[in-house]
């Protein structure tokens, strides 16, 4: 009888450890995707990972509630050896999270109840829930449902506005030409497409203006007149009207020698 119970316990523990390892791997994979693939991760993939974790939790619950699984709450776990030195086998089993199985770590790792602070808070919540009347509970539920429905309406309205905006954006008519814009920028910045315009006063055509034209949808033309008194000036010299007064440094030095 005792040997059969030990075999059932060993078989149940193996199944539980396997289910827990699968669950741990799924949670680690999901966390890695959130941290590394947050730019490309979409909502359907996130829901698929969440559904996988939910299914694994359901499978673990079925294993624990199975008839052949012994009641683990009736069993007691006792440490066989406590040592402050590093245990390589323990490091390998815990994947490097626990290095020593010392006296200060045993109460935390072998705890079967909540921590005292968490347990006191849980008792306060349970006491408050037990003293809550049915009418107050229904009022709180109705208030929560009202808030949730209000948020749902806001989200639906924002989605409808976004869909209308995206659909209207695709049907907008083009009122500008990229080719004409490039031609105008090239004409103004680099002088492409410039032609010499006729002089209305006769004589040398260089004394007239320059006409800017672009071969596109829109034609832009204009003249830039050159004053007659500046035509005979040499282009490499400019008249200077600035007078300078340079004094010796010894005269303006505040400290004499």
mmCIF file of C-alpha atoms in Angstrom:
data_model
loop_
_atom_site.group_PDB
_atom_site.id
_atom_site.type_symbol
_atom_site.label_atom_id
_atom_site.label_comp_id
_atom_site.label_asym_id
_atom_site.label_seq_id
_atom_site.Cartn_x
_atom_site.Cartn_y
_atom_site.Cartn_z
ATOM 1 C CA UNK A 1 0.000 0.000 0.000
ATOM 2 C CA UNK A 2 2.732 2.428 0.926
ATOM 3 C CA UNK A 3 4.774 1.525 -2.134
ATOM 4 C CA UNK A 4 1.787 2.172 -4.392
ATOM 5 C CA UNK A 5 1.209 5.596 -2.844
ATOM 6 C CA UNK A 6 4.882 6.431 -3.292
ATOM 7 C CA UNK A 7 4.708 5.440 -6.955
ATOM 8 C CA UNK A 8 1.572 7.540 -7.470
ATOM 9 C CA UNK A 9 3.245 10.481 -5.781
ATOM 10 C CA UNK A 10 6.371 10.109 -7.901
ATOM 11 C CA UNK A 11 4.328 9.840 -11.107
ATOM 12 C CA UNK A 12 2.218 12.879 -10.137
ATOM 13 C CA UNK A 13 5.296 14.941 -9.309
ATOM 14 C CA UNK A 14 6.864 14.109 -12.671
ATOM 15 C CA UNK A 15 3.723 15.252 -14.493
ATOM 16 C CA UNK A 16 3.532 18.421 -12.404
ATOM 17 C CA UNK A 17 7.197 19.259 -13.011
ATOM 18 C CA UNK A 18 6.768 18.719 -16.754
ATOM 19 C CA UNK A 19 3.679 20.946 -16.886
ATOM 20 C CA UNK A 20 5.387 23.628 -14.828
ATOM 21 C CA UNK A 21 8.482 23.568 -17.082
ATOM 22 C CA UNK A 22 6.292 23.968 -20.179
ATOM 23 C CA UNK A 23 4.471 26.846 -18.545
ATOM 24 C CA UNK A 24 7.752 28.467 -17.524
ATOM 25 C CA UNK A 25 9.115 28.182 -21.073
ATOM 26 C CA UNK A 26 5.979 29.766 -22.536
ATOM 27 C CA UNK A 27 6.092 32.659 -20.070
ATOM 28 C CA UNK A 28 9.807 33.241 -20.768
ATOM 29 C CA UNK A 29 9.179 33.200 -24.527
ATOM 30 C CA UNK A 30 6.347 35.694 -24.167
ATOM 31 C CA UNK A 31 8.454 38.034 -22.021
ATOM 32 C CA UNK A 32 11.305 37.844 -24.539
ATOM 33 C CA UNK A 33 8.960 38.736 -27.396
ATOM 34 C CA UNK A 34 7.587 41.705 -25.472
ATOM 35 C CA UNK A 35 11.086 42.979 -24.670
ATOM 36 C CA UNK A 36 12.762 42.345 -28.051
ATOM 37 C CA UNK A 37 9.952 42.289 -30.646
ATOM 38 C CA UNK A 38 7.766 45.083 -29.281
ATOM 39 C CA UNK A 39 8.028 47.015 -32.566
ATOM 40 C CA UNK A 40 6.744 44.156 -34.761
ATOM 41 C CA UNK A 41 4.591 42.261 -32.241
ATOM 42 C CA UNK A 42 0.911 42.529 -33.114
ATOM 43 C CA UNK A 43 -2.199 41.817 -31.089
ATOM 44 C CA UNK A 44 -3.135 38.421 -32.679
ATOM 45 C CA UNK A 45 0.313 36.975 -31.894
ATOM 46 C CA UNK A 46 0.079 38.257 -28.327
ATOM 47 C CA UNK A 47 -3.341 36.630 -27.935
ATOM 48 C CA UNK A 48 -1.987 33.348 -29.327
ATOM 49 C CA UNK A 49 0.792 33.294 -26.721
ATOM 50 C CA UNK A 50 -1.676 34.189 -23.992
ATOM 51 C CA UNK A 51 -4.023 31.389 -25.125
ATOM 52 C CA UNK A 52 -1.110 28.929 -24.989
ATOM 53 C CA UNK A 53 -0.300 29.941 -21.407
ATOM 54 C CA UNK A 54 -3.965 29.726 -20.444
ATOM 55 C CA UNK A 55 -4.209 26.206 -21.901
ATOM 56 C CA UNK A 56 -1.104 25.101 -20.016
ATOM 57 C CA UNK A 57 -2.538 26.443 -16.750
ATOM 58 C CA UNK A 58 -5.733 24.503 -17.417
ATOM 59 C CA UNK A 59 -3.726 21.320 -18.053
ATOM 60 C CA UNK A 60 -1.776 21.832 -14.814
ATOM 61 C CA UNK A 61 -5.038 22.299 -12.903
ATOM 62 C CA UNK A 62 -6.405 19.065 -14.350
ATOM 63 C CA UNK A 63 -3.273 17.192 -13.268
ATOM 64 C CA UNK A 64 -3.584 18.545 -9.718
ATOM 65 C CA UNK A 65 -7.302 17.730 -9.514
ATOM 66 C CA UNK A 66 -6.971 14.233 -10.971
ATOM 67 C CA UNK A 67 -8.138 11.279 -8.878
ATOM 68 C CA UNK A 68 -4.772 9.515 -9.036
ATOM 69 C CA UNK A 69 -2.908 12.631 -7.886
ATOM 70 C CA UNK A 70 -2.439 12.611 -4.098
ATOM 71 C CA UNK A 71 -3.409 15.657 -2.069
ATOM 72 C CA UNK A 72 -0.184 17.613 -1.892
ATOM 73 C CA UNK A 73 -1.532 19.820 0.870
ATOM 74 C CA UNK A 74 -1.515 16.834 3.216
ATOM 75 C CA UNK A 75 2.181 16.233 2.641
ATOM 76 C CA UNK A 76 5.029 17.899 4.510
ATOM 77 C CA UNK A 77 8.331 18.894 2.943
ATOM 78 C CA UNK A 78 11.337 18.822 5.229
ATOM 79 C CA UNK A 79 14.933 19.752 4.375
ATOM 80 C CA UNK A 80 17.405 16.932 4.773
ATOM 81 C CA UNK A 81 20.589 19.005 4.700
ATOM 82 C CA UNK A 82 21.267 22.679 5.374
ATOM 83 C CA UNK A 83 24.623 24.082 4.379
ATOM 84 C CA UNK A 84 25.896 27.626 3.737
ATOM 85 C CA UNK A 85 28.296 26.323 1.075
ATOM 86 C CA UNK A 86 27.624 26.386 -2.643
ATOM 87 C CA UNK A 87 25.754 23.354 -3.990
ATOM 88 C CA UNK A 88 26.381 22.765 -7.695
ATOM 89 C CA UNK A 89 23.515 20.300 -8.013
ATOM 90 C CA UNK A 90 21.125 22.852 -6.515
ATOM 91 C CA UNK A 91 22.448 25.506 -8.896
ATOM 92 C CA UNK A 92 21.799 23.197 -11.845
ATOM 93 C CA UNK A 93 18.297 22.283 -10.677
ATOM 94 C CA UNK A 94 17.290 25.904 -10.106
ATOM 95 C CA UNK A 95 19.022 27.203 -13.284
ATOM 96 C CA UNK A 96 21.417 29.349 -11.285
ATOM 97 C CA UNK A 97 18.777 31.075 -9.141
ATOM 98 C CA UNK A 98 19.638 29.350 -5.842
ATOM 99 C CA UNK A 99 23.260 28.648 -4.978
ATOM 100 C CA UNK A 100 23.035 27.625 -1.313
ATOM 101 C CA UNK A 101 20.391 25.976 0.828
ATOM 102 C CA UNK A 102 21.107 27.757 4.086
ATOM 103 C CA UNK A 103 19.057 28.452 7.206
ATOM 104 C CA UNK A 104 18.000 31.932 6.121
ATOM 105 C CA UNK A 105 16.588 30.698 2.784
ATOM 106 C CA UNK A 106 14.624 27.678 3.980
ATOM 107 C CA UNK A 107 11.646 29.630 5.434
ATOM 108 C CA UNK A 108 11.178 31.454 2.122
ATOM 109 C CA UNK A 109 11.606 28.558 -0.313
ATOM 110 C CA UNK A 110 9.703 25.962 1.739
ATOM 111 C CA UNK A 111 6.891 28.287 2.777
ATOM 112 C CA UNK A 112 3.419 26.771 2.481
ATOM 113 C CA UNK A 113 1.568 29.924 3.512
ATOM 114 C CA UNK A 114 1.724 33.546 2.432
ATOM 115 C CA UNK A 115 4.121 35.995 3.985
ATOM 116 C CA UNK A 116 2.811 37.559 7.224
ATOM 117 C CA UNK A 117 2.315 40.980 5.638
ATOM 118 C CA UNK A 118 0.545 39.557 2.578
ATOM 119 C CA UNK A 119 -1.529 37.263 4.785
ATOM 120 C CA UNK A 120 -2.717 40.180 6.943
ATOM 121 C CA UNK A 121 -3.722 42.162 3.867
ATOM 122 C CA UNK A 122 -5.552 39.155 2.471
ATOM 123 C CA UNK A 123 -7.441 38.747 5.746
ATOM 124 C CA UNK A 124 -8.474 42.401 5.655
ATOM 125 C CA UNK A 125 -9.808 42.035 2.108
ATOM 126 C CA UNK A 126 -11.681 38.849 3.007
ATOM 127 C CA UNK A 127 -13.172 40.503 6.100
ATOM 128 C CA UNK A 128 -14.294 43.486 4.074
ATOM 129 C CA UNK A 129 -15.845 41.248 1.420
ATOM 130 C CA UNK A 130 -17.651 39.186 4.073
ATOM 131 C CA UNK A 131 -19.200 42.283 5.677
ATOM 132 C CA UNK A 132 -20.363 43.716 2.345
ATOM 133 C CA UNK A 133 -24.135 43.544 1.885
ATOM 134 C CA UNK A 134 -25.810 42.245 -1.242
ATOM 135 C CA UNK A 135 -27.264 45.637 -2.173
ATOM 136 C CA UNK A 136 -23.886 47.393 -1.930
ATOM 137 C CA UNK A 137 -22.248 44.647 -3.980
ATOM 138 C CA UNK A 138 -24.849 45.029 -6.725
ATOM 139 C CA UNK A 139 -24.361 48.809 -6.713
ATOM 140 C CA UNK A 140 -20.600 48.432 -7.090
ATOM 141 C CA UNK A 141 -21.025 45.907 -9.895
ATOM 142 C CA UNK A 142 -23.424 48.263 -11.710
ATOM 143 C CA UNK A 143 -20.973 51.169 -11.299
ATOM 144 C CA UNK A 144 -18.093 49.078 -12.690
ATOM 145 C CA UNK A 145 -20.217 47.960 -15.628
ATOM 146 C CA UNK A 146 -21.160 51.576 -16.346
ATOM 147 C CA UNK A 147 -17.496 52.603 -16.390
ATOM 148 C CA UNK A 148 -16.549 49.681 -18.642
ATOM 149 C CA UNK A 149 -19.381 50.449 -21.082
ATOM 150 C CA UNK A 150 -18.360 54.121 -21.168
ATOM 151 C CA UNK A 151 -14.766 53.194 -22.014
ATOM 152 C CA UNK A 152 -16.045 50.742 -24.631
ATOM 153 C CA UNK A 153 -18.114 53.501 -26.287
ATOM 154 C CA UNK A 154 -15.093 55.824 -26.353
ATOM 155 C CA UNK A 155 -12.930 53.149 -27.979
ATOM 156 C CA UNK A 156 -15.585 52.348 -30.608
ATOM 157 C CA UNK A 157 -16.063 56.034 -31.415
ATOM 158 C CA UNK A 158 -12.317 56.548 -31.800
ATOM 159 C CA UNK A 159 -12.095 53.496 -34.061
ATOM 160 C CA UNK A 160 -14.936 54.745 -36.274
ATOM 161 C CA UNK A 161 -13.318 58.182 -36.585
ATOM 162 C CA UNK A 162 -9.996 56.580 -37.460
ATOM 163 C CA UNK A 163 -11.600 54.385 -40.130
ATOM 164 C CA UNK A 164 -13.454 57.359 -41.659
ATOM 165 C CA UNK A 165 -10.277 59.448 -41.636
ATOM 166 C CA UNK A 166 -8.194 56.700 -43.233
ATOM 167 C CA UNK A 167 -10.797 56.079 -45.951
ATOM 168 C CA UNK A 168 -11.163 59.786 -46.763
ATOM 169 C CA UNK A 169 -7.394 60.191 -46.826
ATOM 170 C CA UNK A 170 -7.154 57.640 -49.600
ATOM 171 C CA UNK A 171 -9.726 59.483 -51.770
ATOM 172 C CA UNK A 172 -8.155 62.968 -51.587
ATOM 173 C CA UNK A 173 -7.328 64.602 -54.902
ATOM 174 C CA UNK A 174 -3.782 65.637 -55.650
ATOM 175 C CA UNK A 175 -3.487 69.418 -55.985
ATOM 176 C CA UNK A 176 0.278 69.695 -56.411
ATOM 177 C CA UNK A 177 2.951 68.400 -58.744
ATOM 178 C CA UNK A 178 6.226 67.057 -57.413
ATOM 179 C CA UNK A 179 7.874 67.524 -60.848
ATOM 180 C CA UNK A 180 6.980 71.209 -60.976
ATOM 181 C CA UNK A 181 8.261 71.697 -57.447
ATOM 182 C CA UNK A 182 11.637 70.136 -58.311
ATOM 183 C CA UNK A 183 11.890 72.320 -61.460
ATOM 184 C CA UNK A 184 11.220 75.504 -59.485
ATOM 185 C CA UNK A 185 13.722 74.587 -56.777
ATOM 186 C CA UNK A 186 16.379 73.776 -59.414
ATOM 187 C CA UNK A 187 15.717 77.072 -61.222
ATOM 188 C CA UNK A 188 15.980 79.193 -58.076
ATOM 189 C CA UNK A 189 18.823 77.330 -56.410
ATOM 190 C CA UNK A 190 21.025 76.214 -59.329
ATOM 191 C CA UNK A 191 19.846 78.362 -62.268
ATOM 192 C CA UNK A 192 18.524 75.516 -64.376
ATOM 193 C CA UNK A 193 16.084 76.537 -67.128
ATOM 194 C CA UNK A 194 17.028 80.242 -67.072
ATOM 195 C CA UNK A 195 16.753 82.162 -70.373
ATOM 196 C CA UNK A 196 17.862 85.684 -71.310
ATOM 197 C CA UNK A 197 14.868 88.028 -71.644
ATOM 198 C CA UNK A 198 14.595 90.877 -74.235
ATOM 199 C CA UNK A 199 15.556 94.420 -73.257
ATOM 200 C CA UNK A 200 12.524 96.763 -73.575
ATOM 201 C CA UNK A 201 14.845 99.795 -74.012
ATOM 202 C CA UNK A 202 16.890 98.181 -76.781
ATOM 203 C CA UNK A 203 20.649 97.818 -76.822
ATOM 204 C CA UNK A 204 22.558 95.063 -75.169
ATOM 205 C CA UNK A 205 20.210 92.284 -74.033
ATOM 206 C CA UNK A 206 22.332 91.691 -70.944
ATOM 207 C CA UNK A 207 21.096 94.985 -69.494
ATOM 208 C CA UNK A 208 17.576 93.701 -69.426
ATOM 209 C CA UNK A 209 16.278 90.941 -67.203
ATOM 210 C CA UNK A 210 16.411 87.176 -66.888
ATOM 211 C CA UNK A 211 13.301 85.088 -67.380
ATOM 212 C CA UNK A 212 12.708 81.944 -65.346
ATOM 213 C CA UNK A 213 10.585 79.278 -67.013
ATOM 214 C CA UNK A 214 9.685 75.719 -66.090
ATOM 215 C CA UNK A 215 8.423 73.143 -68.531
ATOM 216 C CA UNK A 216 5.607 71.691 -66.523
ATOM 217 C CA UNK A 217 2.016 72.361 -65.719
ATOM 218 C CA UNK A 218 2.624 75.807 -64.328
ATOM 219 C CA UNK A 219 4.840 78.412 -66.051
ATOM 220 C CA UNK A 220 6.503 81.012 -63.843
ATOM 221 C CA UNK A 221 8.185 83.980 -65.499
ATOM 222 C CA UNK A 222 9.630 87.172 -64.102
ATOM 223 C CA UNK A 223 12.326 89.736 -64.716
ATOM 224 C CA UNK A 224 14.999 91.020 -62.421
ATOM 225 C CA UNK A 225 16.012 94.557 -63.565
ATOM 226 C CA UNK A 226 19.590 95.699 -63.165
ATOM 227 C CA UNK A 227 20.128 99.413 -62.345
ATOM 228 C CA UNK A 228 21.897 101.269 -65.204
ATOM 229 C CA UNK A 229 24.430 102.999 -62.958
ATOM 230 C CA UNK A 230 25.835 99.697 -61.754
ATOM 231 C CA UNK A 231 26.390 98.172 -65.191
ATOM 232 C CA UNK A 232 29.766 99.860 -65.751
ATOM 233 C CA UNK A 233 31.102 98.873 -62.338
ATOM 234 C CA UNK A 234 33.673 96.138 -62.260
ATOM 235 C CA UNK A 235 32.197 92.965 -60.828
ATOM 236 C CA UNK A 236 35.226 92.176 -58.685
ATOM 237 C CA UNK A 237 35.227 95.418 -56.692
ATOM 238 C CA UNK A 238 32.566 97.004 -54.535
ATOM 239 C CA UNK A 239 32.482 100.654 -53.379
ATOM 240 C CA UNK A 240 33.264 101.063 -49.714
ATOM 241 C CA UNK A 241 31.836 103.889 -47.615
ATOM 242 C CA UNK A 242 33.170 102.680 -44.259
ATOM 243 C CA UNK A 243 35.798 104.907 -42.594
ATOM 244 C CA UNK A 244 38.117 103.386 -40.086
ATOM 245 C CA UNK A 245 40.197 105.012 -37.404
ATOM 246 C CA UNK A 246 43.041 102.826 -36.133
ATOM 247 C CA UNK A 247 45.010 104.007 -33.146
ATOM 248 C CA UNK A 248 48.182 102.669 -31.724
ATOM 249 C CA UNK A 249 47.842 100.105 -29.007
ATOM 250 C CA UNK A 250 50.189 102.116 -26.738
ATOM 251 C CA UNK A 251 47.881 105.146 -26.865
ATOM 252 C CA UNK A 252 44.749 103.279 -25.768
ATOM 253 C CA UNK A 253 46.379 100.932 -23.301
ATOM 254 C CA UNK A 254 44.945 101.691 -19.832
ATOM 255 C CA UNK A 255 48.183 100.811 -18.022
ATOM 256 C CA UNK A 256 51.324 102.768 -18.768
ATOM 257 C CA UNK A 257 54.780 101.413 -18.417
#
